[in-house]
XYZ file of N, CA and C in Angstrom:
594
model
N -52.521 -4.786 5.583
C -54.402 -4.982 5.507
C -54.384 -3.443 6.982
N -53.504 -4.487 8.021
C -53.357 -3.384 9.292
C -54.011 -2.109 9.306
N -53.154 -1.804 8.004
C -52.293 -0.791 8.262
C -53.737 0.301 7.364
N -54.352 -0.640 6.182
C -54.893 0.102 5.855
C -56.695 0.378 6.109
N -57.159 -0.362 7.060
C -57.939 -0.956 7.922
C -57.980 0.785 9.015
N -56.630 0.684 9.074
C -56.901 2.241 10.530
C -57.054 2.980 9.317
N -56.087 3.863 8.404
C -56.147 4.793 7.336
C -57.708 4.914 7.364
N -58.336 4.036 7.147
C -59.659 4.042 7.030
C -60.867 4.563 8.053
N -60.721 3.291 8.861
C -61.145 4.187 10.119
C -60.653 5.866 10.697
N -59.436 5.817 10.287
C -59.141 7.872 10.650
C -60.394 8.721 9.410
N -60.269 8.123 8.219
C -60.988 8.977 7.360
C -62.247 8.741 7.567
N -62.602 7.812 8.132
C -64.146 8.136 8.545
C -64.483 8.285 9.763
N -63.410 8.522 10.436
C -63.397 10.057 11.793
C -63.339 11.363 10.970
N -62.693 11.226 10.653
C -62.624 12.604 9.978
C -63.801 13.525 9.016
N -64.576 11.743 8.446
C -65.717 12.788 7.600
C -67.071 12.505 8.615
N -67.128 12.099 9.933
C -68.190 12.081 10.108
C -69.097 13.052 10.649
N -68.764 14.167 11.067
C -69.399 15.162 11.271
C -70.400 15.399 9.749
N -69.661 15.121 8.972
C -70.270 15.811 7.176
C -71.440 14.637 7.492
N -71.143 13.253 7.252
C -71.690 11.953 7.190
C -73.362 12.187 7.761
N -72.672 12.301 8.899
C -74.678 12.609 10.361
C -75.218 14.081 9.550
N -74.616 14.817 8.741
C -75.889 15.905 8.619
C -76.716 15.616 7.454
N -76.613 14.355 6.955
C -77.392 13.856 5.540
C -78.593 13.312 6.143
N -79.733 12.537 5.215
C -80.448 12.414 5.843
C -80.025 11.105 6.649
N -81.460 11.211 7.417
C -81.127 10.143 8.648
C -82.408 9.827 9.196
N -83.116 8.908 10.264
C -83.784 8.029 10.457
C -84.148 8.228 11.472
N -85.596 8.660 11.851
C -85.890 9.153 13.118
C -86.008 7.760 14.241
N -86.647 7.801 15.530
C -86.622 6.101 15.670
C -87.924 5.951 15.317
N -88.928 6.199 15.021
C -89.796 6.081 14.797
C -90.125 4.989 13.404
N -88.554 5.514 12.651
C -88.432 4.940 11.065
C -88.313 5.475 10.203
N -88.654 6.298 9.893
C -89.147 7.918 9.352
C -88.152 8.440 8.185
N -87.992 9.223 7.670
C -86.906 9.878 7.345
C -86.989 11.013 7.419
N -85.372 11.531 7.883
C -85.729 12.883 8.182
C -84.749 13.496 7.250
N -84.863 14.558 6.368
C -84.022 15.033 6.179
C -82.898 16.096 6.959
N -81.774 16.553 6.166
C -80.690 16.979 6.028
C -81.430 18.356 7.118
N -80.266 18.839 8.252
C -80.875 20.223 8.291
C -81.285 21.419 7.796
N -82.080 22.328 8.148
C -82.039 22.946 6.981
C -81.513 24.711 7.314
N -80.640 25.031 6.629
C -80.263 26.033 6.421
C -81.147 27.229 6.310
N -80.931 28.051 7.779
C -81.325 29.062 7.650
C -80.352 30.437 7.504
N -80.681 31.733 6.920
C -80.012 32.696 6.704
C -79.641 33.679 8.029
N -78.529 34.176 8.365
C -78.193 34.976 9.757
C -79.286 35.603 9.913
N -80.165 35.682 10.992
C -81.155 36.810 11.187
C -82.303 36.404 11.060
N -82.623 35.361 10.751
C -83.964 34.409 10.007
C -84.805 33.978 10.922
N -85.509 33.671 11.389
C -86.169 32.999 12.447
C -87.055 31.928 11.687
N -86.107 30.678 13.041
C -86.745 28.988 12.348
C -86.540 28.556 13.880
N -87.773 28.817 14.392
C -87.373 28.161 16.277
C -87.781 26.941 15.737
N -89.164 26.392 15.312
C -89.181 24.988 15.557
C -88.347 24.544 15.184
N -87.841 24.277 13.603
C -87.146 23.425 13.471
C -85.790 23.631 14.186
N -85.524 24.389 14.686
C -84.033 24.807 15.667
C -84.219 23.032 17.094
N -85.918 23.151 16.924
C -86.340 22.751 18.572
C -85.979 20.934 18.413
N -86.426 20.851 16.814
C -86.652 19.692 16.398
C -85.198 18.918 15.932
N -84.625 19.554 15.640
C -83.244 19.426 15.639
C -82.161 18.534 16.925
N -82.713 20.237 17.668
C -81.906 19.602 18.802
C -82.448 18.509 19.483
N -83.486 18.619 19.570
C -84.566 16.764 20.452
C -84.238 15.864 19.965
N -83.673 15.859 18.066
C -83.328 14.797 17.226
C -81.719 14.763 17.923
N -80.920 15.332 17.797
C -79.665 15.419 17.508
C -79.499 14.908 19.426
N -79.917 15.574 20.317
C -79.817 14.921 22.009
C -80.811 13.336 22.018
N -81.416 13.042 21.481
C -82.014 11.619 21.330
C -80.801 10.679 21.220
N -80.152 11.379 19.121
C -79.310 10.118 18.812
C -78.483 10.410 19.905
N -77.773 11.077 20.019
C -76.555 11.389 21.319
C -76.715 10.523 22.427
N -78.097 10.577 22.879
C -78.352 9.176 24.172
C -78.204 8.378 23.860
N -79.027 7.579 22.547
C -78.853 6.422 22.398
C -77.369 6.070 22.022
N -76.472 6.620 21.022
C -75.268 6.296 20.844
C -74.774 5.955 21.922
N -74.835 7.241 22.892
C -74.376 6.344 24.711
C -73.946 5.673 25.064
N -75.458 5.253 24.964
C -76.276 3.903 26.303
C -75.807 2.910 25.252
N -75.510 2.590 23.964
C -74.830 2.000 23.256
C -73.445 2.012 23.493
N -72.275 2.613 23.843
C -71.177 2.766 24.108
C -71.080 2.190 25.456
N -72.047 2.572 26.104
C -71.824 2.100 27.850
C -72.465 0.906 27.494
N -72.897 0.520 27.236
C -73.277 -1.324 27.318
C -72.275 -1.900 26.620
N -71.714 -1.509 25.508
C -70.652 -1.968 25.020
C -69.508 -2.077 25.900
N -69.139 -1.132 26.930
C -67.692 -0.884 27.815
C -68.484 -1.893 28.643
N -69.507 -1.778 29.480
C -70.147 -2.901 30.785
C -69.778 -4.431 29.972
N -70.014 -4.628 29.117
C -69.543 -5.784 28.758
C -68.393 -6.204 28.263
N -67.637 -5.260 28.231
C -66.366 -5.448 28.186
C -65.607 -5.518 29.468
N -66.185 -5.270 30.002
C -65.561 -4.836 31.522
C -66.085 -5.507 32.456
N -66.944 -6.538 32.000
C -67.947 -8.434 32.644
C -66.694 -9.145 32.183
N -66.896 -9.052 30.615
C -65.680 -9.941 30.213
C -63.989 -10.247 30.601
N -63.724 -9.078 30.520
C -62.039 -8.436 31.394
C -62.431 -9.301 33.151
N -62.918 -8.472 33.605
C -63.332 -9.703 34.946
C -63.264 -11.172 35.285
N -64.000 -11.711 34.753
C -64.143 -12.597 33.766
C -62.936 -13.732 33.877
N -61.796 -13.411 32.782
C -60.779 -13.385 32.959
C -59.831 -13.049 33.685
N -59.855 -12.591 34.594
C -59.427 -12.081 35.463
C -59.196 -12.788 36.329
N -60.632 -13.324 36.656
C -61.137 -14.985 37.615
C -60.350 -15.862 37.119
N -60.223 -15.828 36.025
C -59.552 -17.323 35.708
C -58.647 -17.317 35.405
N -57.645 -16.243 34.960
C -56.284 -16.264 34.866
C -55.487 -15.579 35.747
N -55.615 -14.692 36.849
C -54.938 -13.623 37.323
C -55.885 -13.386 38.421
N -56.705 -14.518 39.416
C -57.612 -13.978 40.454
C -56.607 -13.249 41.660
N -54.948 -13.374 41.497
C -54.664 -12.479 42.843
C -54.729 -10.691 42.473
N -55.044 -10.979 41.094
C -55.240 -9.350 40.916
C -56.320 -8.236 40.869
N -57.366 -9.757 41.154
C -58.653 -8.565 41.360
C -59.108 -7.878 41.987
N -58.815 -7.472 42.828
C -58.953 -6.344 44.019
C -58.615 -5.325 43.110
N -56.787 -5.598 42.557
C -56.611 -4.447 42.043
C -57.047 -3.817 40.716
N -57.486 -4.893 39.827
C -58.213 -4.521 38.944
C -59.711 -3.847 38.949
N -60.404 -4.580 39.935
C -61.641 -3.433 40.441
C -61.621 -1.990 40.521
N -60.643 -1.599 41.682
C -60.304 -0.256 41.542
C -59.451 0.428 40.587
N -58.463 0.041 40.035
C -58.392 0.585 38.382
C -59.543 0.929 37.944
N -60.674 -0.010 37.422
C -61.937 0.379 36.530
C -62.968 1.157 37.160
N -62.554 1.195 38.524
C -63.373 2.049 39.266
C -62.851 3.608 39.312
N -62.007 3.409 39.360
C -61.378 5.061 39.264
C -61.114 4.684 37.364
N -61.343 4.284 36.537
C -61.472 4.588 35.449
C -62.555 5.018 34.934
N -63.762 4.844 35.262
C -65.328 5.286 35.292
C -65.583 6.706 36.082
N -64.828 6.414 37.299
C -65.029 7.926 37.969
C -64.371 8.920 37.170
N -62.813 8.573 36.623
C -62.081 9.813 35.923
C -62.830 9.756 34.897
N -63.357 8.789 33.876
C -64.425 9.347 32.259
C -65.334 10.008 32.876
N -65.942 9.685 34.063
C -67.244 10.905 34.300
C -66.862 12.265 34.627
N -65.917 12.471 35.034
C -65.260 13.661 35.129
C -65.187 14.183 34.275
N -64.254 13.860 33.276
C -64.416 14.290 31.326
C -65.013 14.531 31.074
N -66.363 13.857 30.790
C -67.042 14.064 30.399
C -68.179 14.735 31.076
N -67.834 15.572 31.761
C -69.252 16.301 32.363
C -69.185 17.431 32.262
N -69.741 18.382 32.095
C -69.924 19.899 32.051
C -68.810 20.421 31.996
N -68.585 20.342 33.137
C -67.365 21.743 33.519
C -66.325 21.481 33.402
N -65.769 20.268 32.039
C -65.178 20.152 31.160
C -64.726 20.146 30.203
N -66.397 21.039 29.817
C -66.117 20.618 28.204
C -65.102 21.768 27.534
N -64.431 22.360 28.429
C -63.737 23.448 27.351
C -62.599 22.650 27.491
N -62.101 22.196 28.487
C -60.555 21.123 27.988
C -61.040 20.088 27.295
N -62.051 19.509 27.219
C -62.459 18.324 25.951
C -61.987 18.730 24.564
N -62.678 20.347 24.860
C -62.780 21.333 23.285
C -61.125 21.355 22.895
N -60.657 21.818 23.865
C -58.974 22.675 23.471
C -58.111 20.847 23.192
N -58.751 20.154 23.960
C -58.420 18.437 23.416
C -58.228 18.267 22.467
N -59.162 18.251 22.301
C -60.083 17.898 20.567
C -59.277 18.513 19.706
N -59.404 19.859 19.708
C -58.888 21.229 18.653
C -57.177 21.283 18.627
N -56.404 20.534 19.304
C -55.022 20.048 19.400
C -54.717 18.698 18.667
N -55.500 18.204 19.274
C -55.099 16.635 18.132
C -55.539 16.749 17.037
N -57.034 17.493 16.207
C -57.155 17.562 14.825
C -55.942 18.655 14.405
N -55.316 19.763 15.154
C -54.511 20.468 14.838
C -52.887 19.210 14.580
N -52.810 18.220 15.050
C -51.994 17.591 15.092
C -51.895 16.513 13.687
N -53.247 16.591 13.909
C -53.318 15.414 13.162
C -53.101 15.962 11.521
N -53.830 17.901 11.364
C -53.519 17.960 9.878
C -52.434 18.277 9.612
N -51.383 18.412 10.356
C -49.566 18.433 10.465
C -49.094 17.540 10.023
N -49.383 16.689 11.049
C -48.972 15.066 10.253
C -49.363 13.898 8.555
N -50.582 14.927 9.012
C -51.046 14.401 6.901
C -50.493 16.011 6.212
N -50.130 17.053 6.232
C -48.958 17.668 5.670
C -47.678 16.920 5.328
N -47.496 16.784 6.768
C -46.034 15.736 6.200
C -46.396 14.711 5.256
N -47.377 13.677 5.431
C -47.310 12.859 4.763
C -47.473 13.201 3.698
N -48.097 14.216 3.030
C -48.142 14.335 1.863
C -46.526 15.435 1.210
N -46.325 15.863 2.136
C -45.339 16.212 1.132
C -43.937 15.188 1.391
N -44.321 14.119 1.964
C -43.638 12.986 1.405
C -42.427 12.584 2.972
N -42.318 13.572 3.608
C -41.524 13.732 4.903
C -41.450 12.689 6.278
N -42.380 12.134 6.447
C -43.165 10.726 7.028
C -43.782 9.674 5.913
N -43.316 8.617 6.271
C -44.476 7.514 6.170
C -45.628 7.611 6.626
N -46.428 7.120 5.752
C -47.863 6.431 6.033
C -47.741 5.520 7.737
N -46.659 4.594 7.621
C -46.846 4.153 9.343
C -46.459 4.801 9.979
N -45.297 5.641 9.634
C -45.264 7.116 10.627
C -46.745 7.825 10.893
N -47.200 8.263 9.863
C -48.068 9.114 10.183
C -49.166 8.656 11.294
N -49.532 6.997 11.058
C -50.481 5.961 11.682
C -49.951 5.832 13.104
N -48.665 6.237 13.676
C -47.776 5.759 14.793
C -48.273 7.253 15.200
N -47.670 8.122 14.879
C -47.758 9.718 15.122
C -48.826 9.861 16.019
N -50.289 9.866 14.915
C -51.834 10.444 14.980
C -52.327 9.458 16.312
N -52.137 8.729 16.675
C -52.763 7.695 17.355
C -51.764 7.430 18.703
N -50.681 8.499 18.753
C -49.854 8.289 19.639
C -49.016 7.134 19.920
N -48.923 6.108 19.467
C -48.546 4.601 19.418
C -49.007 4.198 21.078
N -48.244 4.072 21.676
C -48.797 3.976 23.261
C -50.344 4.003 23.321
N -51.230 5.213 23.051
C -52.749 4.981 23.130
C -53.663 3.727 22.329
N -52.857 3.305 21.309
C -53.426 2.227 20.728
C -53.081 0.914 21.332
N -51.621 1.090 22.554
C -51.666 -0.059 22.773
C -52.638 -1.324 24.175
N -53.401 -0.428 24.632
C -54.687 -0.777 25.334
C -55.331 -1.782 24.408
N -55.956 -1.019 23.171
C -56.820 -1.524 22.649
C -56.358 -3.320 21.946
N -54.818 -3.329 21.708
C -53.942 -4.252 20.759
C -54.101 -4.875 22.280
N -54.000 -4.778 23.117
C -53.265 -5.659 23.994
C -54.834 -6.603 24.414
N -55.767 -5.835 24.204
C -57.089 -6.674 24.736
C -57.587 -7.626 23.913
N -57.360 -7.215 21.779
C -57.442 -8.108 21.627
C -56.486 -9.136 21.048
N -55.439 -8.908 21.518
C -54.850 -10.204 22.038
C -54.769 -11.195 23.018
N -55.028 -10.154 24.220
C -55.526 -11.249 25.086
C -57.054 -11.988 24.864
N -57.845 -11.461 24.270
C -58.999 -12.192 23.595
C -58.498 -13.652 22.893
N -57.598 -13.407 21.838
C -57.019 -14.361 21.009
C -56.412 -15.446 22.048
N -56.123 -14.781 22.781
C -55.049 -16.186 23.567
C -56.048 -16.405 24.571
N -57.325 -16.314 24.817
C -58.179 -16.804 25.855
C -59.036 -17.728 24.539
N -58.925 -17.567 23.843
C -59.567 -18.173 22.136
C -58.811 -19.717 22.247
N -57.505 -19.363 22.480
C -56.612 -20.795 21.920
C -56.430 -21.440 23.204
N -56.598 -20.572 24.398
C -56.239 -21.464 25.742
C -55.053 -21.283 25.662
N -54.456 -20.164 25.551
C -53.203 -19.724 26.167
C -53.236 -19.320 27.437
N -52.774 -20.016 28.126
C -53.389 -19.530 30.188
C -52.021 -18.387 30.398
N -51.049 -19.096 29.995
C -49.484 -17.924 30.451
C -49.780 -17.130 29.504
N -50.061 -17.139 28.181
C -49.995 -16.007 27.551
C -51.495 -14.938 28.034
N -52.540 -15.409 28.017
C -53.439 -14.355 28.751
C -53.419 -13.889 30.093
N -52.592 -14.414 31.129
C -52.038 -14.310 32.529
C -51.351 -12.713 31.843
N -50.520 -13.143 31.603
C -49.105 -12.275 31.268
C -49.332 -10.625 30.673
N -50.642 -11.187 29.509
C -51.564 -10.137 28.300
C -52.262 -9.239 29.881
N -53.140 -9.795 30.624
C -53.798 -9.677 31.666
C -53.167 -8.407 32.785
N -51.593 -8.638 32.691
C -50.847 -8.139 34.108
C -50.223 -6.805 33.048
N -49.902 -7.261 31.865
C -50.107 -6.291 30.954
C -51.248 -4.719 30.910
N -52.121 -5.722 30.243
C -53.129 -4.396 30.024
C -53.572 -3.241 31.736
N -53.498 -4.584 32.861
C -53.628 -3.342 34.074
C -52.101 -2.461 33.974
N -51.990 -2.629 33.660
C -50.697 -1.220 33.949
C -50.929 -0.016 32.936
N -51.182 -0.666 31.732
C -51.887 -0.079 30.833
C -53.081 0.461 31.270
N -53.511 0.144 31.604
C -54.603 1.003 32.622
C -54.682 2.047 33.412
N -53.652 1.482 34.144
C -53.239 2.403 35.401
C -52.398 3.964 34.943
N -51.734 3.810 33.783
C -50.877 4.479 32.357
C -51.881 5.185 32.400
N -53.299 4.857 32.000
C -54.062 5.701 30.703
C -54.984 6.543 31.994
N -55.475 5.454 33.670
C -55.996 6.534 34.358
C -54.941 7.851 34.981
N -53.564 7.715 34.952
C -52.648 8.799 35.828
C -52.271 9.940 33.981
N -53.177 9.540 32.960
C -53.161 10.654 32.047
C -53.882 11.309 31.830
N -55.357 10.811 32.018
C -56.584 11.540 32.064
C -56.284 12.397 33.689
N -55.927 11.789 34.783
C -55.914 12.605 35.753
C -54.844 14.218 35.498
N -53.939 13.814 34.812
C -53.100 14.836 34.432
C -53.543 16.142 33.494
N -54.985 15.421 32.398
C -55.502 16.304 31.638
C -56.340 16.750 32.538
N -57.087 16.213 34.000
C -57.775 16.882 34.825
C -57.591 18.197 35.153
N -56.413 17.908 35.384
C -55.277 19.034 36.638
C -54.661 19.991 35.667
N -54.911 19.648 34.265
C -54.689 21.144 33.741
C -54.925 22.365 33.375
């Protein structure tokens, strides 16, 4: 079941650019038609301006939603640290601050070229894995494992296991998972530092 959900999520992720070019609603609730295609050399400055403004508003809105979700998750995490591993609070605070700083550097305009290169390499890898899957050289499980890099999914899984342990009031497991997540977060920060240094 989990595997099917991962495949569906991967498919949606890859299909998202096509979906977002369909009719969309503007912030005032009216529907905006898909982008108007113009021939090379033709002029449609006003339409381009409207599309650019709408795209930047939509991107800003989704970025704010994501930032709010991440801030909420961080607060929840720090509350769990206070409850289960209070001796690690300073270490967690530093790791989370480093994570924010590294994310801001990665998302900054001066690193746009590195992000694009990374995205292209990742998509090429996924296409190659898809080809191997279609040819029967790898299984679906191997495809998902290799496409997501295995360890990259670790943080997500550990966080959800931690949430389940907290809900089950399993203090020992919650403390163990917090320590595991702390190590994974440190490794993630090192990976981002390496990507920025390239």
